[in-house]
Amino acid sequence: MSKEELGFETIQLGHGSGGLMTRELLDKIIFNTFSNPYLDQKHDGSIVDFKGKIAISTDSFVVSPIFFKGGDIGELAVNGTVNDVAMCGAIPKYLTLAFIIEEGLKIDEFITIVNSIKNSADESGVQIITGDTKVVERGKGDKIFINTTGFGGVNPKAKIAAEHIEVGDKILLNGYIAQHGMAIMSQREGLEFESTIESDTTNLNFLVNDLINEFGDKIHLFRDPTRGGVASVLSEISQDINKGIVIYEDKIPLEKQVAAACEILGLDPLYVANEGVFLVIVDASISDDVLLFMKKDKKGKNAAFIGEITQEHPSKVVMQSTIGGKRIVTPLIGEQLPRIC
């Protein structure tokens, strides 16, 4: 579908009225793109069958700019929620999709975002089953905001909870950190600098599910370090379990270009947002096997062991530096850069 076929070039307030213009937008773009038996009913909701436990996660996406190296707000909205459901030990199956669009958004941009959502949903194995579209006046939004809610059945082999974490457990990462945050920052007005860094946004649900099927309850926790980065997530975990965490600076996977960009901007990569990275805390007896397993997957090929749970310094994260020193890693205070996801 193109703007020529639609007969309009920008989103107008009438597209949020609930009348004929709304119906045209929904029929020609939304329903046409995401067609499936649930959505095709064109009802205010959908009825689906679930057996056993389900995981539900909702997230809103306000990233600026809406198009960035390696992705866009639509892809981010799908992957972000799919990954949040997966971190619960569940298999994402359905998504809701809600748009808040600013009057004046170019229809070509909207179509690109919708197609990106469709592609990402297909790649993640999820269906869009219900949603909502609102339009706000020019100047009352910023192009487009998206909310997604994900649902999925919990893998029966999963026993994912912080309460299962024990002293001696190992902490692993599936890949390079800080790529998404630095990709956004490299394009943000006032911060632009030469860079080919791309966002790492991707779905992680298949690798996570494979890990659960292979290692079961020996995997104690998954977390995706989005806003606040690895440092903030580990700090939260340490406080929640009242145990110490030690991480090793020389073990943390970080691309040279990302490290250089962080240095230019005076940022610590441990606090920079990620969208294709997860932390996994596992029983020490399987840590080597988990690492090898991840490295065989394209989304875990740069996986690394980065730390462990300790009885020392409870509720604190301590990093051992490459030169042998130690420092406490605190959670992020305030905001490094707003609207990163």
CSV table of C-alpha atoms in Angstrom, one decimal:
chain,number,residue,atom,x,y,z
A,1,MET,CA,0.0,0.0,0.0
A,2,SER,CA,1.3,3.4,-1.0
A,3,LYS,CA,0.3,7.0,-0.3
A,4,GLU,CA,-0.8,7.3,-4.0
A,5,GLU,CA,-3.3,4.4,-3.4
A,6,LEU,CA,-4.4,5.8,-0.1
A,7,GLY,CA,-5.0,9.3,-1.5
A,8,PHE,CA,-3.3,11.1,1.4
A,9,GLU,CA,0.3,11.9,2.4
A,10,THR,CA,0.1,12.6,6.2
A,11,ILE,CA,-1.9,11.4,9.2
A,12,GLN,CA,-4.7,13.8,10.0
A,13,LEU,CA,-6.8,14.3,13.1
A,14,GLY,CA,-9.7,12.6,11.3
A,15,HIS,CA,-7.8,9.4,11.2
A,16,GLY,CA,-8.3,9.2,15.0
A,17,SER,CA,-12.0,10.2,14.9
A,18,GLY,CA,-13.4,6.7,14.9
A,19,GLY,CA,-15.3,7.4,11.7
A,20,LEU,CA,-14.7,6.8,8.0
A,21,MET,CA,-11.1,8.1,7.9
A,22,THR,CA,-10.2,5.8,10.9
A,23,ARG,CA,-11.8,2.9,9.2
A,24,GLU,CA,-9.9,3.6,6.0
A,25,LEU,CA,-6.6,3.8,7.8
A,26,LEU,CA,-7.3,0.5,9.7
A,27,ASP,CA,-8.6,-1.4,6.7
A,28,LYS,CA,-6.0,-0.4,4.2
A,29,ILE,CA,-2.9,-0.5,6.4
A,30,ILE,CA,-3.4,-2.2,9.8
A,31,PHE,CA,-5.9,-5.0,9.0
A,32,ASN,CA,-4.4,-5.6,5.5
A,33,THR,CA,-0.9,-5.9,7.0
A,34,PHE,CA,-1.5,-8.0,10.1
A,35,SER,CA,-4.4,-10.1,8.8
A,36,ASN,CA,-5.0,-13.3,10.9
A,37,PRO,CA,-8.1,-15.0,12.2
A,38,TYR,CA,-8.1,-13.1,15.5
A,39,LEU,CA,-7.6,-9.6,14.1
A,40,ASP,CA,-9.9,-10.2,11.1
A,41,GLN,CA,-12.9,-10.3,13.5
A,42,LYS,CA,-12.3,-6.5,13.8
A,43,HIS,CA,-13.6,-6.6,17.4
A,44,ASP,CA,-12.5,-4.5,20.4
A,45,GLY,CA,-10.6,-7.6,21.7
A,46,SER,CA,-9.7,-11.2,21.0
A,47,ILE,CA,-10.4,-14.5,22.8
A,48,VAL,CA,-7.5,-17.0,22.9
A,49,ASP,CA,-6.9,-20.3,24.6
A,50,PHE,CA,-4.2,-20.9,27.1
A,51,LYS,CA,-3.4,-23.9,29.2
A,52,GLY,CA,-1.3,-23.6,32.4
A,53,LYS,CA,0.7,-20.5,33.4
A,54,ILE,CA,1.0,-17.5,31.1
A,55,ALA,CA,3.4,-14.6,31.2
A,56,ILE,CA,2.2,-11.1,30.3
A,57,SER,CA,4.4,-8.0,29.8
A,58,THR,CA,3.5,-4.5,28.5
A,59,ASP,CA,5.8,-1.8,27.3
A,60,SER,CA,5.6,1.7,25.7
A,61,PHE,CA,8.1,2.9,23.1
A,62,VAL,CA,8.9,6.6,22.6
A,63,VAL,CA,12.3,6.4,21.1
A,64,SER,CA,13.7,9.4,19.2
A,65,PRO,CA,14.6,9.4,16.4
A,66,ILE,CA,12.0,6.9,15.2
A,67,PHE,CA,14.3,5.5,12.5
A,68,PHE,CA,17.9,4.7,13.6
A,69,LYS,CA,20.8,2.6,12.4
A,70,GLY,CA,19.8,-1.0,12.7
A,71,GLY,CA,16.1,-0.5,13.2
A,72,ASP,CA,13.1,1.6,13.9
A,73,ILE,CA,10.4,2.2,16.6
A,74,GLY,CA,8.2,-0.6,15.1
A,75,GLU,CA,10.9,-3.3,15.3
A,76,LEU,CA,11.8,-2.1,18.7
A,77,ALA,CA,8.2,-2.3,20.0
A,78,VAL,CA,7.9,-6.0,18.9
A,79,ASN,CA,11.3,-7.2,20.0
A,80,GLY,CA,11.2,-5.3,23.3
A,81,THR,CA,8.0,-6.9,24.5
A,82,VAL,CA,8.8,-10.3,23.0
A,83,ASN,CA,12.0,-10.3,24.9
A,84,ASP,CA,10.3,-9.3,28.2
A,85,VAL,CA,8.0,-12.2,27.9
A,86,ALA,CA,10.8,-14.5,27.1
A,87,MET,CA,12.8,-13.3,30.2
A,88,CYS,CA,9.9,-14.8,32.3
A,89,GLY,CA,10.7,-18.2,30.8
A,90,ALA,CA,7.7,-18.1,28.5
A,91,ILE,CA,7.1,-18.5,24.8
A,92,PRO,CA,5.7,-15.3,23.3
A,93,LYS,CA,2.6,-16.0,21.2
A,94,TYR,CA,0.4,-12.9,20.9
A,95,LEU,CA,0.8,-9.2,21.0
A,96,THR,CA,-1.5,-6.2,21.3
A,97,LEU,CA,-0.5,-3.1,19.4
A,98,ALA,CA,-1.5,0.5,20.1
A,99,PHE,CA,-0.4,3.6,18.3
A,100,ILE,CA,-0.5,7.2,19.4
A,101,ILE,CA,0.3,9.2,16.3
A,102,GLU,CA,0.9,12.9,16.0
A,103,GLU,CA,-1.0,14.7,13.3
A,104,GLY,CA,1.3,15.3,10.3
A,105,LEU,CA,3.2,12.1,10.4
A,106,LYS,CA,4.0,11.2,6.8
A,107,ILE,CA,2.0,8.2,5.7
A,108,ASP,CA,5.2,6.7,4.1
A,109,GLU,CA,6.8,6.7,7.5
A,110,PHE,CA,3.8,5.1,9.1
A,111,ILE,CA,3.6,2.3,6.4
A,112,THR,CA,7.4,1.6,6.9
A,113,ILE,CA,6.9,1.3,10.7
A,114,VAL,CA,3.8,-1.0,10.2
A,115,ASN,CA,5.7,-3.2,7.8
A,116,SER,CA,8.6,-3.4,10.2
A,117,ILE,CA,6.3,-4.5,13.0
A,118,LYS,CA,4.9,-7.2,10.7
A,119,ASN,CA,8.3,-8.5,9.7
A,120,SER,CA,9.5,-8.5,13.4
A,121,ALA,CA,6.4,-10.2,14.6
A,122,ASP,CA,6.8,-12.9,11.9
A,123,GLU,CA,10.4,-13.4,12.8
A,124,SER,CA,9.5,-13.7,16.5
A,125,GLY,CA,6.6,-16.1,15.8
A,126,VAL,CA,4.0,-13.9,17.3
A,127,GLN,CA,0.6,-12.6,16.1
A,128,ILE,CA,-0.9,-9.2,16.5
A,129,ILE,CA,-4.4,-10.0,17.8
A,130,THR,CA,-5.9,-6.6,18.9
A,131,GLY,CA,-4.9,-3.0,19.2
A,132,ASP,CA,-5.8,0.7,19.1
A,133,THR,CA,-5.0,3.9,17.2
A,134,LYS,CA,-5.2,7.4,18.5
A,135,VAL,CA,-4.2,10.7,16.8
A,136,VAL,CA,-3.2,13.8,18.7
A,137,GLU,CA,-2.9,17.4,17.5
A,138,ARG,CA,0.3,18.6,15.8
A,139,GLY,CA,2.8,19.6,18.5
A,140,LYS,CA,1.1,17.4,21.2
A,141,GLY,CA,3.2,14.3,20.5
A,142,ASP,CA,6.4,13.5,18.7
A,143,LYS,CA,5.6,11.7,15.5
A,144,ILE,CA,4.5,8.3,16.9
A,145,PHE,CA,4.5,6.4,20.2
A,146,ILE,CA,3.7,2.6,20.4
A,147,ASN,CA,2.5,0.4,23.1
A,148,THR,CA,2.7,-3.4,22.9
A,149,THR,CA,1.5,-6.1,25.3
A,150,GLY,CA,2.8,-9.6,25.0
A,151,PHE,CA,1.3,-13.0,26.1
A,152,GLY,CA,2.9,-16.4,26.2
A,153,GLY,CA,2.7,-19.8,27.9
A,154,VAL,CA,5.4,-20.5,30.5
A,155,ASN,CA,7.8,-23.3,29.5
A,156,PRO,CA,7.1,-26.1,32.0
A,157,LYS,CA,10.8,-26.6,32.4
A,158,ALA,CA,11.3,-23.0,33.5
A,159,LYS,CA,11.9,-22.1,37.2
A,160,ILE,CA,12.9,-18.5,36.6
A,161,ALA,CA,13.0,-16.5,39.9
A,162,ALA,CA,15.5,-14.5,41.8
A,163,GLU,CA,14.8,-16.6,44.9
A,164,HIS,CA,16.6,-19.6,43.2
A,165,ILE,CA,19.9,-17.7,42.9
A,166,GLU,CA,22.6,-19.2,45.1
A,167,VAL,CA,26.2,-18.2,46.0
A,168,GLY,CA,28.5,-19.5,43.4
A,169,ASP,CA,26.1,-19.1,40.5
A,170,LYS,CA,27.7,-17.8,37.3
A,171,ILE,CA,26.6,-14.7,35.3
A,172,LEU,CA,26.7,-14.8,31.5
A,173,LEU,CA,25.9,-12.4,28.7
A,174,ASN,CA,24.9,-13.4,25.2
A,175,GLY,CA,26.7,-10.7,23.4
A,176,TYR,CA,28.2,-7.2,23.0
A,177,ILE,CA,26.8,-4.5,25.3
A,178,ALA,CA,25.8,-0.8,24.7
A,179,GLN,CA,25.2,-1.0,21.0
A,180,HIS,CA,21.6,0.2,21.0
A,181,GLY,CA,22.2,3.2,23.2
A,182,MET,CA,25.2,4.3,21.2
A,183,ALA,CA,23.4,3.8,17.9
A,184,ILE,CA,20.7,6.2,19.1
A,185,MET,CA,23.1,8.7,20.6
A,186,SER,CA,25.1,8.8,17.4
A,187,GLN,CA,22.0,10.1,15.6
A,188,ARG,CA,20.6,12.3,18.3
A,189,GLU,CA,20.5,16.0,17.5
A,190,GLY,CA,23.3,17.8,19.3
A,191,LEU,CA,25.3,14.5,19.8
A,192,GLU,CA,25.9,13.4,16.2
A,193,PHE,CA,29.3,12.0,15.5
A,194,GLU,CA,30.7,9.7,12.8
A,195,SER,CA,29.7,6.2,13.6
A,196,THR,CA,28.6,3.0,11.9
A,197,ILE,CA,27.3,1.5,15.1
A,198,GLU,CA,24.0,-0.2,14.7
A,199,SER,CA,21.3,-1.0,17.2
A,200,ASP,CA,21.4,-4.6,18.4
A,201,THR,CA,17.6,-4.8,18.5
A,202,THR,CA,16.4,-8.4,17.9
A,203,ASN,CA,14.2,-11.1,19.3
A,204,LEU,CA,15.8,-13.4,21.9
A,205,ASN,CA,12.9,-15.7,22.6
A,206,PHE,CA,14.1,-18.7,20.5
A,207,LEU,CA,17.6,-18.8,22.1
A,208,VAL,CA,16.1,-18.3,25.6
A,209,ASN,CA,13.6,-21.1,25.1
A,210,ASP,CA,16.3,-23.5,23.7
A,211,LEU,CA,18.3,-22.8,26.8
A,212,ILE,CA,15.4,-23.7,29.1
A,213,ASN,CA,14.7,-26.9,27.2
A,214,GLU,CA,18.3,-27.9,27.4
A,215,PHE,CA,19.1,-26.9,31.0
A,216,GLY,CA,15.8,-26.6,32.8
A,217,ASP,CA,15.8,-25.4,36.4
A,218,LYS,CA,19.6,-25.1,36.5
A,219,ILE,CA,18.9,-21.7,34.9
A,220,HIS,CA,17.9,-19.4,37.7
A,221,LEU,CA,17.2,-16.0,36.1
A,222,PHE,CA,17.1,-14.2,32.8
A,223,ARG,CA,17.1,-10.4,32.5
A,224,ASP,CA,17.4,-8.0,29.6
A,225,PRO,CA,19.5,-4.9,30.5
A,226,THR,CA,17.6,-2.2,28.5
A,227,ARG,CA,17.3,1.2,30.1
A,228,GLY,CA,20.0,1.6,32.8
A,229,GLY,CA,22.2,-1.0,31.2
A,230,VAL,CA,24.0,-4.0,32.7
A,231,ALA,CA,25.1,-2.1,35.8
A,232,SER,CA,21.5,-1.1,36.9
A,233,VAL,CA,20.1,-4.6,36.3
A,234,LEU,CA,22.8,-6.3,38.3
A,235,SER,CA,22.5,-3.8,41.1
A,236,GLU,CA,18.7,-4.5,41.3
A,237,ILE,CA,19.3,-8.3,41.4
A,238,SER,CA,22.0,-7.9,44.1
A,239,GLN,CA,19.7,-5.9,46.2
A,240,ASP,CA,16.7,-8.2,45.7
A,241,ILE,CA,18.6,-11.3,46.7
A,242,ASN,CA,20.8,-9.6,49.4
A,243,LYS,CA,23.9,-11.2,48.0
A,244,GLY,CA,27.0,-9.8,46.4
A,245,ILE,CA,27.9,-9.8,42.8
A,246,VAL,CA,31.4,-9.6,41.3
A,247,ILE,CA,32.0,-8.8,37.7
A,248,TYR,CA,35.2,-8.8,35.7
A,249,GLU,CA,35.9,-5.8,33.4
A,250,ASP,CA,38.1,-7.8,31.0
A,251,LYS,CA,35.3,-10.4,30.5
A,252,ILE,CA,32.6,-8.0,29.4
A,253,PRO,CA,32.0,-8.2,25.6
A,254,LEU,CA,32.3,-4.7,24.1
A,255,GLU,CA,33.0,-3.7,20.5
A,256,LYS,CA,36.0,-1.4,20.1
A,257,GLN,CA,33.9,1.2,18.2
A,258,VAL,CA,31.3,1.2,20.9
A,259,ALA,CA,33.9,1.6,23.6
A,260,ALA,CA,35.5,4.5,21.7
A,261,ALA,CA,32.1,6.2,21.2
A,262,CYS,CA,31.4,5.9,24.9
A,263,GLU,CA,34.8,7.4,25.7
A,264,ILE,CA,34.1,10.3,23.4
A,265,LEU,CA,30.8,11.1,25.1
A,266,GLY,CA,32.1,10.3,28.6
A,267,LEU,CA,29.8,7.4,29.2
A,268,ASP,CA,30.3,4.1,31.0
A,269,PRO,CA,29.1,1.3,28.6
A,270,LEU,CA,27.8,-0.6,31.7
A,271,TYR,CA,25.0,2.0,31.9
A,272,VAL,CA,24.1,2.2,28.2
A,273,ALA,CA,20.8,0.7,27.0
A,274,ASN,CA,20.7,-2.6,25.1
A,275,GLU,CA,18.0,-4.3,23.0
A,276,GLY,CA,19.5,-7.6,21.9
A,277,VAL,CA,21.3,-8.6,25.1
A,278,PHE,CA,20.3,-10.8,28.0
A,279,LEU,CA,21.9,-11.7,31.3
A,280,VAL,CA,21.5,-15.3,32.5
A,281,ILE,CA,22.4,-16.5,36.0
A,282,VAL,CA,23.0,-20.3,36.1
A,283,ASP,CA,24.1,-23.0,38.5
A,284,ALA,CA,27.9,-23.2,38.5
A,285,SER,CA,27.8,-26.8,37.4
A,286,ILE,CA,26.4,-25.9,34.0
A,287,SER,CA,28.0,-22.5,33.3
A,288,ASP,CA,30.6,-23.9,30.8
A,289,ASP,CA,28.0,-25.9,28.9
A,290,VAL,CA,25.6,-22.9,28.8
A,291,LEU,CA,28.3,-20.7,27.4
A,292,LEU,CA,29.2,-23.2,24.7
A,293,PHE,CA,25.5,-23.7,23.9
A,294,MET,CA,25.0,-20.0,23.4
A,295,LYS,CA,28.0,-19.6,21.2
A,296,LYS,CA,26.6,-22.0,18.7
A,297,ASP,CA,23.6,-19.7,18.2
A,298,LYS,CA,24.0,-16.6,16.0
A,299,LYS,CA,22.5,-14.5,18.8
A,300,GLY,CA,24.9,-15.8,21.3
A,301,LYS,CA,28.1,-16.1,19.3
A,302,ASN,CA,29.8,-13.4,21.3
A,303,ALA,CA,28.6,-14.8,24.7
A,304,ALA,CA,30.8,-14.4,27.7
A,305,PHE,CA,31.1,-15.3,31.4
A,306,ILE,CA,31.2,-11.9,33.2
A,307,GLY,CA,30.8,-12.6,36.9
A,308,GLU,CA,29.3,-14.6,39.8
A,309,ILE,CA,27.3,-14.5,42.9
A,310,THR,CA,29.3,-14.1,46.2
A,311,GLN,CA,28.8,-14.0,49.9
A,312,GLU,CA,30.9,-10.9,50.1
A,313,HIS,CA,29.6,-7.3,50.0
A,314,PRO,CA,25.8,-8.3,50.1
A,315,SER,CA,23.5,-6.2,48.0
A,316,LYS,CA,26.4,-4.6,46.2
A,317,VAL,CA,28.0,-5.1,42.8
A,318,VAL,CA,31.8,-4.9,42.7
A,319,MET,CA,33.8,-4.8,39.4
A,320,GLN,CA,37.4,-6.1,39.3
A,321,SER,CA,39.2,-3.8,36.8
A,322,THR,CA,41.7,-4.9,34.2
A,323,ILE,CA,44.5,-3.3,36.2
A,324,GLY,CA,43.6,-5.3,39.4
A,325,GLY,CA,41.6,-2.6,41.3
A,326,LYS,CA,38.0,-2.9,42.5
A,327,ARG,CA,35.1,-0.4,42.4
A,328,ILE,CA,31.5,-0.5,43.5
A,329,VAL,CA,29.0,-0.5,40.6
A,330,THR,CA,26.0,1.5,41.5
A,331,PRO,CA,22.6,1.7,39.7
A,332,LEU,CA,22.1,4.5,37.2
A,333,ILE,CA,21.1,7.7,38.9
A,334,GLY,CA,18.8,9.9,36.8
A,335,GLU,CA,18.8,9.6,33.0
A,336,GLN,CA,21.9,9.4,30.7
A,337,LEU,CA,19.8,10.2,27.7
A,338,PRO,CA,16.0,10.2,27.6
A,339,ARG,CA,13.8,8.3,25.1
A,340,ILE,CA,16.3,5.6,24.2
A,341,CYS,CA,13.6,3.0,23.7
